[in-house]
Amino acid sequence: MERLTSGGDAAATRRAHIVAVIAQPEDLTTPRLRGLAGVADALEVRADLVGDPDPHRLRRHFTGPVTYSLRTPRHGGRSAAGPVERRTRLLRAADHYDVVDLEAVDDLVPELLAGIPARQRRVSWHQPEPAGPERSAVRVADALEASAELRERFAAMATTPALLYLLVPQSGTQYGSASPLLLTGLGRSDVTAFASGPAGTWTRVLAPWLGAPLAFGRAGAPGADGMPSVGQLLTDYGLPALPPLSALFGIAGRAPGRSLSPRLHNAALRELQLPALYLPFQVDTFPRFWHWANGFGALARLPLRGLTVTAPHKQSAVEVADVVGPQALRCGAANVLWLDAGRWRAATTDTAAALHILARAGVDPSGRRAAVIGCGSTGQAVALALLQAGARVTLVNRGHARGREASSRLGAPYVPLSRFSPAGHAVLVHATPLAERQPFPVAAVDPDAAVLEMVYRDPPTALMSATRARGLIGIDGWEVLLVEVSEQFQLLTGHPFPGALPLRSLCFSRVECADVHGLTEPGESPPPQSPMQPTSGEAP
């Protein structure tokens, strides 16, 4: 196994400037503004979303520089101001704000340039939503071509002198895929570029390491455009510090922004001073992503060294690997991929994690009846672990096709969920994203049974609440998360997860000025929103 070596002297660590974006009225409250002081270096007021607040009030609570942005629909904003009103508001803002955002090309007119000096200008370009389906860059040649086109666009913007420049393409386009490469090629300290949308969150996080001077975070909850909260920038990615970086890891899934894996993995990387970053990759088609990710790593000189993989991509993880572990091969699904001596290996940590957690709770499944509710990749991996431990396993699923397929693959009987009774089972494993209601009646569970749930939520799920109310052994997804992260980290990096890190505290850590982002199960599709999940919001 390849071990990632230390990044060297931490004293050489650079720093990024964090900009807290005011994007909703709640962000203008006194507690929120005071909370941002000492956490963010600067503010940006999205006037198209919150109107024109009193700038003197802002400065009473926040002493750093403040940017005024009146984003138009063409640039992804919501301002309905006509040309005259827009120019009036921008010129008025120049009297009270440190920086005024000017949209290329429409705002670069003599009247505005005369009234807003270069030292106060931020020239920005936000790519409009594509009119039809577009595909992101996959081939190295595509990425290089898109990067060259972005450089040409920046060169046109740079003919207007300004303090800062900002380029934000859509994540589903070739420009979105190539936006980080623009930074590596320019070598300037006044340009920030990243992709918009949830699939572009990783580009926002990575941009400061590639030379961008700023990292933008919502003052409140994360945004629908993929912008993380200020709290996420600090707790999940360790910003504003920019320690040495030579490799990338990440989580590939449908909604990785809701996962706690980046927070836990990055905390471990920092603790061990390993020069790597763990990023959230929102993936629709895994083979396309896989081809692109390896090409990008080569171009950016930041090789991808490993991934944790969530549904529905676990089968694809097996297909792209050079070497597949026996449990993953039996289940036909893997949740971790890592590079080892030039070959990609795939494995599932669900099997070992399930047995480890049960043993820690004093539960021995050998010779006992067990039921696994949910026949997705996670459920099959846990069922396999129980079978190998000597349990008599019954598979339970709502959809008959998947249930029968899992039964055939594992050689265990299948019962439709509509006909399932938990009575008589010593171990019950819940491996679906269902959280709002009990997947089976807890009242019918034997008093000496143990319930293991793979989903993690706060507050606890309906199943776990009912289990504990009855005084049964209830093991929730938080235990699963902590065990699996430790297993996966060692496979990815070659290093044991640092025991000094307080994992539970990290899971529930807070940053006073920011709302905490969401949680999801480590192996399946994200559940519906809970109080700790991101709320839908206006795109900043």
Coordinates of C-alpha atoms in Angstrom, one line a residue, residues 125 137 139-157 167 169 174-186 193 299:
W125 CA -18.6 37.0 -15.1
A137 CA -15.1 18.4 -20.3
R139 CA -11.1 14.4 -22.3
V140 CA -7.8 16.1 -21.4
A141 CA -8.0 17.9 -24.7
D142 CA -11.5 19.2 -23.9
A143 CA -10.4 20.5 -20.6
L144 CA -7.3 22.3 -22.1
E145 CA -9.5 23.8 -24.8
A146 CA -12.1 25.1 -22.3
S147 CA -9.3 26.4 -20.1
A148 CA -7.8 28.3 -23.0
E149 CA -11.2 29.8 -23.8
L150 CA -11.6 30.9 -20.2
R151 CA -8.2 32.6 -20.3
E152 CA -9.3 34.5 -23.4
R153 CA -12.4 35.7 -21.5
F154 CA -10.3 36.7 -18.6
A155 CA -7.9 38.6 -20.9
A156 CA -10.9 40.6 -22.2
M157 CA -12.1 41.4 -18.6
L167 CA -15.1 34.0 -13.2
P169 CA -19.0 29.1 -15.1
Q174 CA -16.9 22.4 -20.2
Y175 CA -15.9 25.7 -18.6
G176 CA -17.1 24.4 -15.2
S177 CA -14.8 21.4 -15.4
A178 CA -11.9 23.6 -16.5
S179 CA -12.3 26.5 -14.1
P180 CA -9.6 25.3 -11.6
L181 CA -7.2 24.9 -14.5
L182 CA -7.6 28.6 -15.3
L183 CA -6.1 29.4 -11.9
T184 CA -3.1 27.1 -12.3
G185 CA -2.3 28.6 -15.7
L186 CA -2.6 32.3 -14.8
A193 CA -12.5 31.1 -10.5
L299 CA -3.2 18.5 -15.6

